[in-house]
Amino acid sequence: MKKIILTISIIFILSCESTTKSVETIPATKVLSPTAAAIKYYKDTFQWQNGFESWSKVPTTEDYHMLAPNLGLEAKGAKEIEEVIFGFVNETELKQELVDIVEHGNYITCFLKITTKTGETMDVVEVFLVDDDGKVKNIWAL
């Protein structure tokens, strides 16, 4: 019995020793849906002067809805989103830097660094809900 305990103890101790092997991460290959790719392109090439014109190339439902609670903005449908959301974008001369984009099921999440004309910066997350046809149905800017 003592030999069994001694043997198990030695095996346990040896198995707990640290390894000298280096740990390398394997970069993930991101294959985005056409809608996520369109959003990524829009974010990567964003210029406040032609924001809505560029955005209109992303597929959306007719009555898509956007909510930005921290900015007090909400709009539904292309015309209202152009007036309310992109009115704010033009007024503040908003600049966006896409930090990362993640797609999970029907959700596309963009991590952004936003800068206004006054130099104010914010870290923002935008979540897009896409319907079964690949069209943006809801957007939450948080």
PDB file of C-alpha atoms in Angstrom:
ATOM      1  CA  MET A   1       0.000   0.000   0.000  1.00  0.00           C
ATOM      2  CA  LYS A   2       2.856   2.389   0.859  1.00  0.00           C
ATOM      3  CA  LYS A   3       4.456   1.647  -2.521  1.00  0.00           C
ATOM      4  CA  ILE A   4       1.224   2.483  -4.353  1.00  0.00           C
ATOM      5  CA  ILE A   5       0.851   5.790  -2.500  1.00  0.00           C
ATOM      6  CA  LEU A   6       4.532   6.618  -3.121  1.00  0.00           C
ATOM      7  CA  THR A   7       4.206   5.778  -6.832  1.00  0.00           C
ATOM      8  CA  ILE A   8       1.019   7.852  -7.213  1.00  0.00           C
ATOM      9  CA  SER A   9       2.651  10.740  -5.334  1.00  0.00           C
ATOM     10  CA  ILE A  10       5.693  10.693  -7.615  1.00  0.00           C
ATOM     11  CA  ILE A  11       3.523  10.571 -10.734  1.00  0.00           C
ATOM     12  CA  PHE A  12       1.405  13.446  -9.385  1.00  0.00           C
ATOM     13  CA  ILE A  13       4.465  15.566  -8.564  1.00  0.00           C
ATOM     14  CA  LEU A  14       6.047  14.945 -11.961  1.00  0.00           C
ATOM     15  CA  SER A  15       2.820  15.730 -13.774  1.00  0.00           C
ATOM     16  CA  CYS A  16       2.601  19.107 -12.009  1.00  0.00           C
ATOM     17  CA  GLU A  17       6.018  20.299 -13.167  1.00  0.00           C
ATOM     18  CA  SER A  18       5.990  23.281 -15.483  1.00  0.00           C
ATOM     19  CA  THR A  19       6.772  22.775 -19.110  1.00  0.00           C
ATOM     20  CA  THR A  20       9.421  24.595 -21.085  1.00  0.00           C
ATOM     21  CA  LYS A  21       7.360  24.495 -24.269  1.00  0.00           C
ATOM     22  CA  SER A  22       6.267  27.884 -25.520  1.00  0.00           C
ATOM     23  CA  VAL A  23       2.606  28.544 -25.910  1.00  0.00           C
ATOM     24  CA  GLU A  24       1.729  29.968 -29.292  1.00  0.00           C
ATOM     25  CA  THR A  25      -1.660  31.291 -30.166  1.00  0.00           C
ATOM     26  CA  ILE A  26      -3.192  30.313 -33.441  1.00  0.00           C
ATOM     27  CA  PRO A  27      -4.750  33.316 -35.136  1.00  0.00           C
ATOM     28  CA  ALA A  28      -8.432  32.834 -35.832  1.00  0.00           C
ATOM     29  CA  THR A  29      -9.514  33.255 -39.403  1.00  0.00           C
ATOM     30  CA  LYS A  30     -12.570  35.441 -39.561  1.00  0.00           C
ATOM     31  CA  VAL A  31     -14.976  34.525 -42.308  1.00  0.00           C
ATOM     32  CA  LEU A  32     -17.755  37.064 -42.208  1.00  0.00           C
ATOM     33  CA  SER A  33     -21.202  36.822 -43.735  1.00  0.00           C
ATOM     34  CA  PRO A  34     -21.895  39.228 -46.620  1.00  0.00           C
ATOM     35  CA  THR A  35     -23.804  41.531 -44.243  1.00  0.00           C
ATOM     36  CA  ALA A  36     -21.008  41.563 -41.644  1.00  0.00           C
ATOM     37  CA  ALA A  37     -18.475  42.147 -44.426  1.00  0.00           C
ATOM     38  CA  ALA A  38     -20.550  45.106 -45.677  1.00  0.00           C
ATOM     39  CA  ILE A  39     -20.707  46.552 -42.143  1.00  0.00           C
ATOM     40  CA  LYS A  40     -16.948  46.042 -41.741  1.00  0.00           C
ATOM     41  CA  TYR A  41     -16.271  47.805 -45.048  1.00  0.00           C
ATOM     42  CA  TYR A  42     -18.562  50.664 -44.033  1.00  0.00           C
ATOM     43  CA  LYS A  43     -16.797  51.039 -40.675  1.00  0.00           C
ATOM     44  CA  ASP A  44     -13.296  50.738 -42.176  1.00  0.00           C
ATOM     45  CA  THR A  45     -13.980  53.418 -44.803  1.00  0.00           C
ATOM     46  CA  PHE A  46     -16.274  55.639 -42.691  1.00  0.00           C
ATOM     47  CA  GLN A  47     -16.200  59.389 -43.341  1.00  0.00           C
ATOM     48  CA  TRP A  48     -18.753  61.556 -41.594  1.00  0.00           C
ATOM     49  CA  GLN A  49     -19.312  63.708 -44.712  1.00  0.00           C
ATOM     50  CA  ASN A  50     -20.916  60.829 -46.618  1.00  0.00           C
ATOM     51  CA  GLY A  51     -21.985  58.580 -43.757  1.00  0.00           C
ATOM     52  CA  PHE A  52     -25.541  57.764 -44.794  1.00  0.00           C
ATOM     53  CA  GLU A  53     -24.619  57.333 -48.440  1.00  0.00           C
ATOM     54  CA  SER A  54     -22.011  54.723 -47.445  1.00  0.00           C
ATOM     55  CA  TRP A  55     -24.302  53.132 -44.854  1.00  0.00           C
ATOM     56  CA  SER A  56     -27.109  52.721 -47.408  1.00  0.00           C
ATOM     57  CA  LYS A  57     -25.028  50.005 -49.132  1.00  0.00           C
ATOM     58  CA  VAL A  58     -25.541  47.719 -46.105  1.00  0.00           C
ATOM     59  CA  PRO A  59     -28.678  45.560 -46.497  1.00  0.00           C
ATOM     60  CA  THR A  60     -31.428  46.592 -44.062  1.00  0.00           C
ATOM     61  CA  THR A  61     -35.106  45.912 -43.530  1.00  0.00           C
ATOM     62  CA  GLU A  62     -37.480  48.738 -44.463  1.00  0.00           C
ATOM     63  CA  ASP A  63     -38.344  49.504 -40.853  1.00  0.00           C
ATOM     64  CA  TYR A  64     -34.984  48.881 -39.214  1.00  0.00           C
ATOM     65  CA  HIS A  65     -34.555  50.524 -35.843  1.00  0.00           C
ATOM     66  CA  MET A  66     -31.540  52.173 -34.217  1.00  0.00           C
ATOM     67  CA  LEU A  67     -31.187  53.083 -30.574  1.00  0.00           C
ATOM     68  CA  ALA A  68     -28.263  54.966 -29.002  1.00  0.00           C
ATOM     69  CA  PRO A  69     -29.437  55.430 -25.391  1.00  0.00           C
ATOM     70  CA  ASN A  70     -26.288  57.159 -24.103  1.00  0.00           C
ATOM     71  CA  LEU A  71     -26.682  59.826 -26.782  1.00  0.00           C
ATOM     72  CA  GLY A  72     -30.461  60.080 -26.470  1.00  0.00           C
ATOM     73  CA  LEU A  73     -30.934  59.065 -30.105  1.00  0.00           C
ATOM     74  CA  GLU A  74     -33.551  56.755 -31.565  1.00  0.00           C
ATOM     75  CA  ALA A  75     -34.789  56.382 -35.125  1.00  0.00           C
ATOM     76  CA  LYS A  76     -36.752  53.946 -37.261  1.00  0.00           C
ATOM     77  CA  GLY A  77     -36.546  53.526 -41.029  1.00  0.00           C
ATOM     78  CA  ALA A  78     -34.019  54.902 -43.494  1.00  0.00           C
ATOM     79  CA  LYS A  79     -35.396  58.449 -43.699  1.00  0.00           C
ATOM     80  CA  GLU A  80     -35.509  58.943 -39.926  1.00  0.00           C
ATOM     81  CA  ILE A  81     -32.111  57.315 -39.428  1.00  0.00           C
ATOM     82  CA  GLU A  82     -30.627  59.619 -42.050  1.00  0.00           C
ATOM     83  CA  GLU A  83     -32.134  62.684 -40.358  1.00  0.00           C
ATOM     84  CA  VAL A  84     -31.621  61.803 -36.680  1.00  0.00           C
ATOM     85  CA  ILE A  85     -28.575  59.555 -36.514  1.00  0.00           C
ATOM     86  CA  PHE A  86     -26.595  60.928 -39.424  1.00  0.00           C
ATOM     87  CA  GLY A  87     -27.678  64.458 -38.510  1.00  0.00           C
ATOM     88  CA  PHE A  88     -25.862  63.872 -35.208  1.00  0.00           C
ATOM     89  CA  VAL A  89     -22.895  62.324 -37.057  1.00  0.00           C
ATOM     90  CA  ASN A  90     -22.617  65.391 -39.319  1.00  0.00           C
ATOM     91  CA  GLU A  91     -23.117  67.876 -36.495  1.00  0.00           C
ATOM     92  CA  THR A  92     -20.353  66.320 -34.388  1.00  0.00           C
ATOM     93  CA  GLU A  93     -18.132  65.427 -37.384  1.00  0.00           C
ATOM     94  CA  LEU A  94     -17.909  61.969 -35.887  1.00  0.00           C
ATOM     95  CA  LYS A  95     -14.902  59.803 -36.678  1.00  0.00           C
ATOM     96  CA  GLN A  96     -15.012  56.049 -36.135  1.00  0.00           C
ATOM     97  CA  GLU A  97     -12.186  53.569 -35.816  1.00  0.00           C
ATOM     98  CA  LEU A  98     -13.179  49.921 -36.043  1.00  0.00           C
ATOM     99  CA  VAL A  99     -11.263  48.056 -33.338  1.00  0.00           C
ATOM    100  CA  ASP A 100     -12.851  44.641 -33.945  1.00  0.00           C
ATOM    101  CA  ILE A 101     -15.904  42.983 -35.429  1.00  0.00           C
ATOM    102  CA  VAL A 102     -17.415  39.735 -34.156  1.00  0.00           C
ATOM    103  CA  GLU A 103     -20.249  37.747 -35.669  1.00  0.00           C
ATOM    104  CA  HIS A 104     -22.246  35.327 -33.551  1.00  0.00           C
ATOM    105  CA  GLY A 105     -25.366  33.832 -35.081  1.00  0.00           C
ATOM    106  CA  ASN A 106     -27.710  36.639 -36.121  1.00  0.00           C
ATOM    107  CA  TYR A 107     -25.706  39.229 -34.185  1.00  0.00           C
ATOM    108  CA  ILE A 108     -22.816  41.323 -35.462  1.00  0.00           C
ATOM    109  CA  THR A 109     -20.889  43.320 -32.881  1.00  0.00           C
ATOM    110  CA  CYS A 110     -18.514  46.176 -33.678  1.00  0.00           C
ATOM    111  CA  PHE A 111     -16.085  47.563 -31.135  1.00  0.00           C
ATOM    112  CA  LEU A 112     -15.349  51.180 -32.025  1.00  0.00           C
ATOM    113  CA  LYS A 113     -13.293  54.159 -30.917  1.00  0.00           C
ATOM    114  CA  ILE A 114     -15.335  57.306 -31.610  1.00  0.00           C
ATOM    115  CA  THR A 115     -13.929  60.839 -31.774  1.00  0.00           C
ATOM    116  CA  THR A 116     -15.933  64.076 -32.125  1.00  0.00           C
ATOM    117  CA  LYS A 117     -14.800  67.362 -33.682  1.00  0.00           C
ATOM    118  CA  THR A 118     -14.110  68.679 -30.159  1.00  0.00           C
ATOM    119  CA  GLY A 119     -11.685  65.809 -29.516  1.00  0.00           C
ATOM    120  CA  GLU A 120     -13.955  63.885 -27.142  1.00  0.00           C
ATOM    121  CA  THR A 121     -13.338  60.147 -27.456  1.00  0.00           C
ATOM    122  CA  MET A 122     -15.519  57.223 -26.470  1.00  0.00           C
ATOM    123  CA  ASP A 123     -15.278  53.450 -26.626  1.00  0.00           C
ATOM    124  CA  VAL A 124     -18.509  52.248 -28.195  1.00  0.00           C
ATOM    125  CA  VAL A 125     -20.062  48.888 -28.965  1.00  0.00           C
ATOM    126  CA  GLU A 126     -22.614  48.567 -31.738  1.00  0.00           C
ATOM    127  CA  VAL A 127     -24.738  45.449 -31.935  1.00  0.00           C
ATOM    128  CA  PHE A 128     -26.599  44.639 -35.142  1.00  0.00           C
ATOM    129  CA  LEU A 129     -29.441  42.108 -35.239  1.00  0.00           C
ATOM    130  CA  VAL A 130     -29.752  40.557 -38.693  1.00  0.00           C
ATOM    131  CA  ASP A 131     -32.895  38.795 -39.906  1.00  0.00           C
ATOM    132  CA  ASP A 132     -32.962  35.434 -41.699  1.00  0.00           C
ATOM    133  CA  ASP A 133     -32.546  37.184 -45.062  1.00  0.00           C
ATOM    134  CA  GLY A 134     -29.288  38.828 -43.937  1.00  0.00           C
ATOM    135  CA  LYS A 135     -30.772  42.306 -43.494  1.00  0.00           C
ATOM    136  CA  VAL A 136     -30.078  44.537 -40.502  1.00  0.00           C
ATOM    137  CA  LYS A 137     -33.232  44.722 -38.391  1.00  0.00           C
ATOM    138  CA  ASN A 138     -32.023  46.455 -35.205  1.00  0.00           C
ATOM    139  CA  ILE A 139     -28.954  48.411 -34.146  1.00  0.00           C
ATOM    140  CA  TRP A 140     -27.964  49.253 -30.593  1.00  0.00           C
ATOM    141  CA  ALA A 141     -25.108  51.732 -30.113  1.00  0.00           C
ATOM    142  CA  LEU A 142     -23.933  51.316 -26.535  1.00  0.00           C
TER     143      LEU A 142
END
